[in-house]
mmCIF file of C-alpha atoms in Angstrom:
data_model
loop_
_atom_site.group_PDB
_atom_site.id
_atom_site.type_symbol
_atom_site.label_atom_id
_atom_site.label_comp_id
_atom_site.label_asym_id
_atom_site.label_seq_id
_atom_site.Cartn_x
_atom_site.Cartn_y
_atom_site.Cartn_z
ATOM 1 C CA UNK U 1 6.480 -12.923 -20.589
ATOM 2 C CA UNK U 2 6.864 -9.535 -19.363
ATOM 3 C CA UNK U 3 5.531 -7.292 -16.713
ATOM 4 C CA UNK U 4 3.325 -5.855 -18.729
ATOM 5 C CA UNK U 5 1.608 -9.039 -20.230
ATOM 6 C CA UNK U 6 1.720 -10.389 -16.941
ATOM 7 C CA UNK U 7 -0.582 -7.321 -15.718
ATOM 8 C CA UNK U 8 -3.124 -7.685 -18.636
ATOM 9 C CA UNK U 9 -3.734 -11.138 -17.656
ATOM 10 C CA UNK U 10 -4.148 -10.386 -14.512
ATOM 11 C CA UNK U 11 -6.325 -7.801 -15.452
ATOM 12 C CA UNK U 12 -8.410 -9.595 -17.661
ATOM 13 C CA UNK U 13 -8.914 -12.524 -15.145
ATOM 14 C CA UNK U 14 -9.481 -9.465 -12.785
ATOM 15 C CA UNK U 15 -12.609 -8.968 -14.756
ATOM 16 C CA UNK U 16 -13.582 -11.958 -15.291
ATOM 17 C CA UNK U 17 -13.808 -12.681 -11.398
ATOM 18 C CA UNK U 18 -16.116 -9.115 -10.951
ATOM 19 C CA UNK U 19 -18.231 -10.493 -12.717
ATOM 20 C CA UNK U 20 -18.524 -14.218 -11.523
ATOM 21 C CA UNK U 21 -18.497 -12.363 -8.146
ATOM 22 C CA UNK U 22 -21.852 -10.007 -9.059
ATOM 23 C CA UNK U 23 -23.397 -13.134 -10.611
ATOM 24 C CA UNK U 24 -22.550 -15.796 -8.004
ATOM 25 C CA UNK U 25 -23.071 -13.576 -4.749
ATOM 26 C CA UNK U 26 -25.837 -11.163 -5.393
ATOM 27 C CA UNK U 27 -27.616 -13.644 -7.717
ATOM 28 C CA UNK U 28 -27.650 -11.000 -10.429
ATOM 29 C CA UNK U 29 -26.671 -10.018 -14.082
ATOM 30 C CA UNK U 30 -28.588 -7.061 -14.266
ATOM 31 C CA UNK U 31 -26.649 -4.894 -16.558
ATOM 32 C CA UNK U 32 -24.711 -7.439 -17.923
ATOM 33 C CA UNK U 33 -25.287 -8.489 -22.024
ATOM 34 C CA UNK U 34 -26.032 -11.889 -22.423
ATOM 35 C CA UNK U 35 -24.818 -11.137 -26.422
ATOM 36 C CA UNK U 36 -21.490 -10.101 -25.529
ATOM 37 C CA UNK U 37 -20.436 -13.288 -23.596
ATOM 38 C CA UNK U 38 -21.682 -15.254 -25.976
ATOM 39 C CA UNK U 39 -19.455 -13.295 -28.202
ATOM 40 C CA UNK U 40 -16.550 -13.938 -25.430
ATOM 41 C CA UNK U 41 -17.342 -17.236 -25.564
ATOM 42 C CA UNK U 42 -16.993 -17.849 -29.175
ATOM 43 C CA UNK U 43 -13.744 -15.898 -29.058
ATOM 44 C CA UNK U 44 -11.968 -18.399 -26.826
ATOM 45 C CA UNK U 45 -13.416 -21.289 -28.445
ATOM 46 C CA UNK U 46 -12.235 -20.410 -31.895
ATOM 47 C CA UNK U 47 -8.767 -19.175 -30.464
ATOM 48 C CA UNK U 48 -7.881 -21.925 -28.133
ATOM 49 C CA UNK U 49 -8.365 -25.030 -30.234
ATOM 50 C CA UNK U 50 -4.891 -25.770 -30.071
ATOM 51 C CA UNK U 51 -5.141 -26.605 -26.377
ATOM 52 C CA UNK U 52 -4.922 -29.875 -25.646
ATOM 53 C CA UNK U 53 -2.638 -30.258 -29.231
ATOM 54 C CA UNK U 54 0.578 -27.378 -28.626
ATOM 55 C CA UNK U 55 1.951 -27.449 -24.877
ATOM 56 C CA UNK U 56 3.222 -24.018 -24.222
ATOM 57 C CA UNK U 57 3.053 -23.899 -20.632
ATOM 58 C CA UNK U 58 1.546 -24.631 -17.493
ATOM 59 C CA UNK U 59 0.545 -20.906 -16.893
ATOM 60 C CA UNK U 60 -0.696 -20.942 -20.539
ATOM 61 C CA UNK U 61 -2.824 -23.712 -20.661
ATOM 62 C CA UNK U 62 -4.108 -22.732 -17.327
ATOM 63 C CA UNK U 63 -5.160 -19.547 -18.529
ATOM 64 C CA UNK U 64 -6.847 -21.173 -21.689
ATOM 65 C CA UNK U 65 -8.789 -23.219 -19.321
ATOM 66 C CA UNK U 66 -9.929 -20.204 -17.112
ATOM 67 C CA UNK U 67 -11.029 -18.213 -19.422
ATOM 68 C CA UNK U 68 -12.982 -21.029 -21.749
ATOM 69 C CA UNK U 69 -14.376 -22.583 -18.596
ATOM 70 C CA UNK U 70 -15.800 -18.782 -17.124
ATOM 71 C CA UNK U 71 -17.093 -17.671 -20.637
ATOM 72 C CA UNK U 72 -19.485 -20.806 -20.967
ATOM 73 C CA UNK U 73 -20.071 -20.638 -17.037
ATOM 74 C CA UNK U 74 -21.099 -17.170 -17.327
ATOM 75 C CA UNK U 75 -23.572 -17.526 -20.334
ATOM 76 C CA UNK U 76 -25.343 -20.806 -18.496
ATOM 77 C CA UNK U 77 -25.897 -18.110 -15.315
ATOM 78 C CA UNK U 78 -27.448 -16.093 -17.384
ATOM 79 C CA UNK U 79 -29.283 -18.362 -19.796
ATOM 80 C CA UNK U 80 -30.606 -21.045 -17.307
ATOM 81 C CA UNK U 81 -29.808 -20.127 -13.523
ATOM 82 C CA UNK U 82 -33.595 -20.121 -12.064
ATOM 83 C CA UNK U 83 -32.675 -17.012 -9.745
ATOM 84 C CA UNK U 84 -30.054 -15.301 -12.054
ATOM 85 C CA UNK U 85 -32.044 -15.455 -15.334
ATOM 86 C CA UNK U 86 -34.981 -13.294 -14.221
ATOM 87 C CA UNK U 87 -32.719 -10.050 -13.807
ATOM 88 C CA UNK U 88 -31.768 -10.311 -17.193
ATOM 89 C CA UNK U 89 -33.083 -7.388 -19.322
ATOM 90 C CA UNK U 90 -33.518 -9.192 -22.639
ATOM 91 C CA UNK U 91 -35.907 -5.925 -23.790
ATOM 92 C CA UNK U 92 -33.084 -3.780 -23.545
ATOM 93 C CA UNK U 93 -30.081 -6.222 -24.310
ATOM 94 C CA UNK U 94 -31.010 -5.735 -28.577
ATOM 95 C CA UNK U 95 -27.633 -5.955 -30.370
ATOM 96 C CA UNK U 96 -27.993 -8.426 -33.299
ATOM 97 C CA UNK U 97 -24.727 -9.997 -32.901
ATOM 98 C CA UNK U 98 -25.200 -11.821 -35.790
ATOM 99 C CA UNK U 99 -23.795 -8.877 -37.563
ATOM 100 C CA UNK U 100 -20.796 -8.858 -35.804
ATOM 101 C CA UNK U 101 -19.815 -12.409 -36.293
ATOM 102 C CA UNK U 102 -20.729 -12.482 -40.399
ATOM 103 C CA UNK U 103 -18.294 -10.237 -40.963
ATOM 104 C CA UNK U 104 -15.624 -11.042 -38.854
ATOM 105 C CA UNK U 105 -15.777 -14.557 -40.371
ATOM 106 C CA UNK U 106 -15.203 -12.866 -44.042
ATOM 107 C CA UNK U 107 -12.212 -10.524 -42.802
ATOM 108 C CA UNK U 108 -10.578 -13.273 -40.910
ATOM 109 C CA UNK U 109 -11.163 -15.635 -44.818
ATOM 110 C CA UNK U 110 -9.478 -12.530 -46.679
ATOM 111 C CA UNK U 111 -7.031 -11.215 -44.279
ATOM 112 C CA UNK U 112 -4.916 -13.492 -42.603
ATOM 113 C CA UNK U 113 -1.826 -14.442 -41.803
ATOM 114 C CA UNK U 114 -1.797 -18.344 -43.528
ATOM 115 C CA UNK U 115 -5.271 -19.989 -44.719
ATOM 116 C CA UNK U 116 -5.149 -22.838 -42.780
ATOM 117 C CA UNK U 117 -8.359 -23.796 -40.513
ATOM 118 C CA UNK U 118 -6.677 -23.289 -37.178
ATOM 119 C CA UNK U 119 -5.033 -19.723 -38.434
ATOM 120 C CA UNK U 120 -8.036 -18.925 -39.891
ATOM 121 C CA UNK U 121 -10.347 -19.256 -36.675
ATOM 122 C CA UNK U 122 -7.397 -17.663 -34.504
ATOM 123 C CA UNK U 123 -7.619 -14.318 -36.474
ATOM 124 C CA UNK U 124 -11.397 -14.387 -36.533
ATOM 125 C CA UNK U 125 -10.809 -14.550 -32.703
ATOM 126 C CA UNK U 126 -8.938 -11.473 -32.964
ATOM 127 C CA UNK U 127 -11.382 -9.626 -34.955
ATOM 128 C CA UNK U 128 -14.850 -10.514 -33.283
ATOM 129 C CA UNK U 129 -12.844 -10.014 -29.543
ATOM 130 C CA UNK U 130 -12.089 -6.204 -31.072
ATOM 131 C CA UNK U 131 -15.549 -5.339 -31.220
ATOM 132 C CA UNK U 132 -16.891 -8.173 -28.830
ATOM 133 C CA UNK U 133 -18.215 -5.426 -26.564
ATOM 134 C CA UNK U 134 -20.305 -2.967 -28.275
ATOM 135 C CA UNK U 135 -23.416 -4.437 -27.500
ATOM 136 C CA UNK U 136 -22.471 -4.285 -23.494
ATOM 137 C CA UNK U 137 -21.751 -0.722 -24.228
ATOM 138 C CA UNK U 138 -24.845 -0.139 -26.128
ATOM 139 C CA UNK U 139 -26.540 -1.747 -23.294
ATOM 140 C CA UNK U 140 -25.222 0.313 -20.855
ATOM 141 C CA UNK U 141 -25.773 3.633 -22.648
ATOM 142 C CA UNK U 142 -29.675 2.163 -22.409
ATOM 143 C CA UNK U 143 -28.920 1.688 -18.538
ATOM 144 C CA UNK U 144 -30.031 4.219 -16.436
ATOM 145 C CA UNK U 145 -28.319 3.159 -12.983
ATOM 146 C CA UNK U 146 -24.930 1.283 -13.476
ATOM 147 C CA UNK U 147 -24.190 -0.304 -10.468
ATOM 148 C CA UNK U 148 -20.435 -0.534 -9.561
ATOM 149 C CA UNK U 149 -19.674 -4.421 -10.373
ATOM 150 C CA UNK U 150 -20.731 -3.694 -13.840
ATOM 151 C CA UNK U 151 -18.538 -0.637 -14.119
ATOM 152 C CA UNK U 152 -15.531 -1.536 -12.995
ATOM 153 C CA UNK U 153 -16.029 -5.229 -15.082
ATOM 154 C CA UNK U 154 -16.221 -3.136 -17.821
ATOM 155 C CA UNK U 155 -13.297 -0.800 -16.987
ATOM 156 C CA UNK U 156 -10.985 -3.977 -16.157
ATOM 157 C CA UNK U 157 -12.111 -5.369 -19.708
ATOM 158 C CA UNK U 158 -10.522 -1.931 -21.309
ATOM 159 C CA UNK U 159 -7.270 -1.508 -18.782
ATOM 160 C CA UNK U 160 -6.018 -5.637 -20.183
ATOM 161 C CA UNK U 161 -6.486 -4.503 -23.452
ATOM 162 C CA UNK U 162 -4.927 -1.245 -23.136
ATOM 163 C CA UNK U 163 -2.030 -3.294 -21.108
ATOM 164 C CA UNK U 164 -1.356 -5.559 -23.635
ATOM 165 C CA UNK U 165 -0.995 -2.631 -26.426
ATOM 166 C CA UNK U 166 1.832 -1.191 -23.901
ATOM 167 C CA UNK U 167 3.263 -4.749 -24.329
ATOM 168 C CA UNK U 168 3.109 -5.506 -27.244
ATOM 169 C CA UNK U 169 5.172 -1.883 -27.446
ATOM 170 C CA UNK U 170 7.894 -3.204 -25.410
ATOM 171 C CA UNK U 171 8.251 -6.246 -27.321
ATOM 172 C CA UNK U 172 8.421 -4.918 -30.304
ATOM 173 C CA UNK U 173 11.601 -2.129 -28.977
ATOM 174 C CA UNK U 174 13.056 -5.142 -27.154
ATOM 175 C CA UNK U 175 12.661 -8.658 -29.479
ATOM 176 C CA UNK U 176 14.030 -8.542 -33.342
ATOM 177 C CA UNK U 177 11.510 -9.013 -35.901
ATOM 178 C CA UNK U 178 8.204 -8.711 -33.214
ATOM 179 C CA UNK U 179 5.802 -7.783 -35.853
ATOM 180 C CA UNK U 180 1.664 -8.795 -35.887
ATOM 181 C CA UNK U 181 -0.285 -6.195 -37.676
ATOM 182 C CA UNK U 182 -3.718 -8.160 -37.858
ATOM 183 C CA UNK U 183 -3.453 -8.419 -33.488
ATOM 184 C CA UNK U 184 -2.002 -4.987 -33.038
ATOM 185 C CA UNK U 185 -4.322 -3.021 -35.117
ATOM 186 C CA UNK U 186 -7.516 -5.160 -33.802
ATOM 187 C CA UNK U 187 -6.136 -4.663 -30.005
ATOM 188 C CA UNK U 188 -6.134 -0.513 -31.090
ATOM 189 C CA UNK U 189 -9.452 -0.913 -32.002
ATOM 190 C CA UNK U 190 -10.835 -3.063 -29.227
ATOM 191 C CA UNK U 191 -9.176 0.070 -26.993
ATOM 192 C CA UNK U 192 -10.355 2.541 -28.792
ATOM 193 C CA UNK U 193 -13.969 1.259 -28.415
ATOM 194 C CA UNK U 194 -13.414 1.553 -24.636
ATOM 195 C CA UNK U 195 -12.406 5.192 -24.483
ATOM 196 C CA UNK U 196 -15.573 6.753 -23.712
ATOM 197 C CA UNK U 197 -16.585 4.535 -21.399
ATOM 198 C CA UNK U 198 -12.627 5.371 -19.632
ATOM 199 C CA UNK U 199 -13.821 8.901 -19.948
ATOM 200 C CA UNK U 200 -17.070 8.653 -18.089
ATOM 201 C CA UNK U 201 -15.802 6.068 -15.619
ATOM 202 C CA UNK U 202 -12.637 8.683 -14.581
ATOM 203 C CA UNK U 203 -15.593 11.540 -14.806
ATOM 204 C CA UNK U 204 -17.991 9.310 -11.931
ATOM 205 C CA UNK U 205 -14.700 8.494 -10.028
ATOM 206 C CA UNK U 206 -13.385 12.202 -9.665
ATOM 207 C CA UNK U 207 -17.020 13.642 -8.892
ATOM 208 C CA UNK U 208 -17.888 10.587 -6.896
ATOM 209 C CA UNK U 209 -21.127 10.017 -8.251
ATOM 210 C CA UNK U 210 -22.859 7.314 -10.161
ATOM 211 C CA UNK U 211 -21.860 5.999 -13.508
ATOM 212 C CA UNK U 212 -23.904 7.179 -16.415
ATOM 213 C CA UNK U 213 -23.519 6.775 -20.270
ATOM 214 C CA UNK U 214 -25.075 9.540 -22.646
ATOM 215 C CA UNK U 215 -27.861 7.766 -24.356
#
């Protein structure tokens, strides 16, 4: 653990509270794809299945927990909430998925790091969270009013990966051998997905005015 880990997980759980906050007070996921938490969902599932078999910490499994337990709550807010449900755009929320998981499931069979089950699913994890956002993007490019929740949920989502790349930087200058191809070039990808959005976002926050994609 290093500073810089330790700020992308704080990050990340940063984000993961904006949005349980816009849900859970305002009673809203307007703005908000349904498709990529599922995707989020499936990407903790498939990369935590060692948690209740390899103790690596308290912190750790603590983490695991958070993060599992938010995904699925998250999804059920949006899929069956009585109030929350309704705001959901499903007419503009479009992204077949389905073509994101197919061939992250083929990579993660060809390109791995040992083809065992649980290595397997962990690098599939790695691949599907890499691209686990476009269709929130795609949705907000659709978006015509982004209201600030969903902007800076967004934005937190890009700074904990872009954290983590800075670790995983230090780690490899400070620790003998650190080398993981597959999760650093999927984690440069994942950021490099974000960096319009970071571009607009910086543009809305230095001319204070609302967030807008370009369609």
């Amino acid at each position: 653990m290093n500073i810089f880990r330790l700020a992308g997980d704080m990050t990340h759980l940063a984000s993961v509270l904006v949005l349980l906050l816009k849900i859970h007070t305002i009673k809203s996921c307007a703005g908000i794809s349904l498709k990529t938490q599922e995707l989020y969902a499936i990407v903790f599932t498939t990369r935590y299945l060692d948690i209740f078999t390899d103790f690596i910490s308290l912190y750790n499994t603590v983490m695991k927990l958070i993060f599992l337990g938010s995904s699925y709550s998250i999804v059920w807010y949006i899929r069956r909430h009585k109030i929350v449900r309704r705001s959901y755009d499903k007419s503009q929320d479009t992204f077949r998925h389905i073509f994101l998981i197919l061939p992250c499931v083929v990579l993660a069979l060809l390109i791995n790091e040992k083809l065992t089950f649980k290595e397997v699913m962990w690098t599939f994890s790695l691949y599907l969270e890499a691209v686990a956002i476009l269709p929130q993007l795609v949705l907000l490019q659709r978006t015509k009013n982004i209201d600030n929740l969903t902007g800076q949920y967004v934005f937190l989502l890009g700074a904990y990966r872009a954290l983590y790349i800075i670790n995983w930087v230090y780690r490899y200058f400070t620790e003998p051998h650190f080398v993981h191809w597959i999760t650093w070039i999927s984690g440069l990808v994942q950021t490099l997905l974000y960096a319009d959005f970071f571009y607009y976002y910086f543009q809305s926050w230095k001319n204070n005015r609302k967030l807008q994609l370009p369609a």
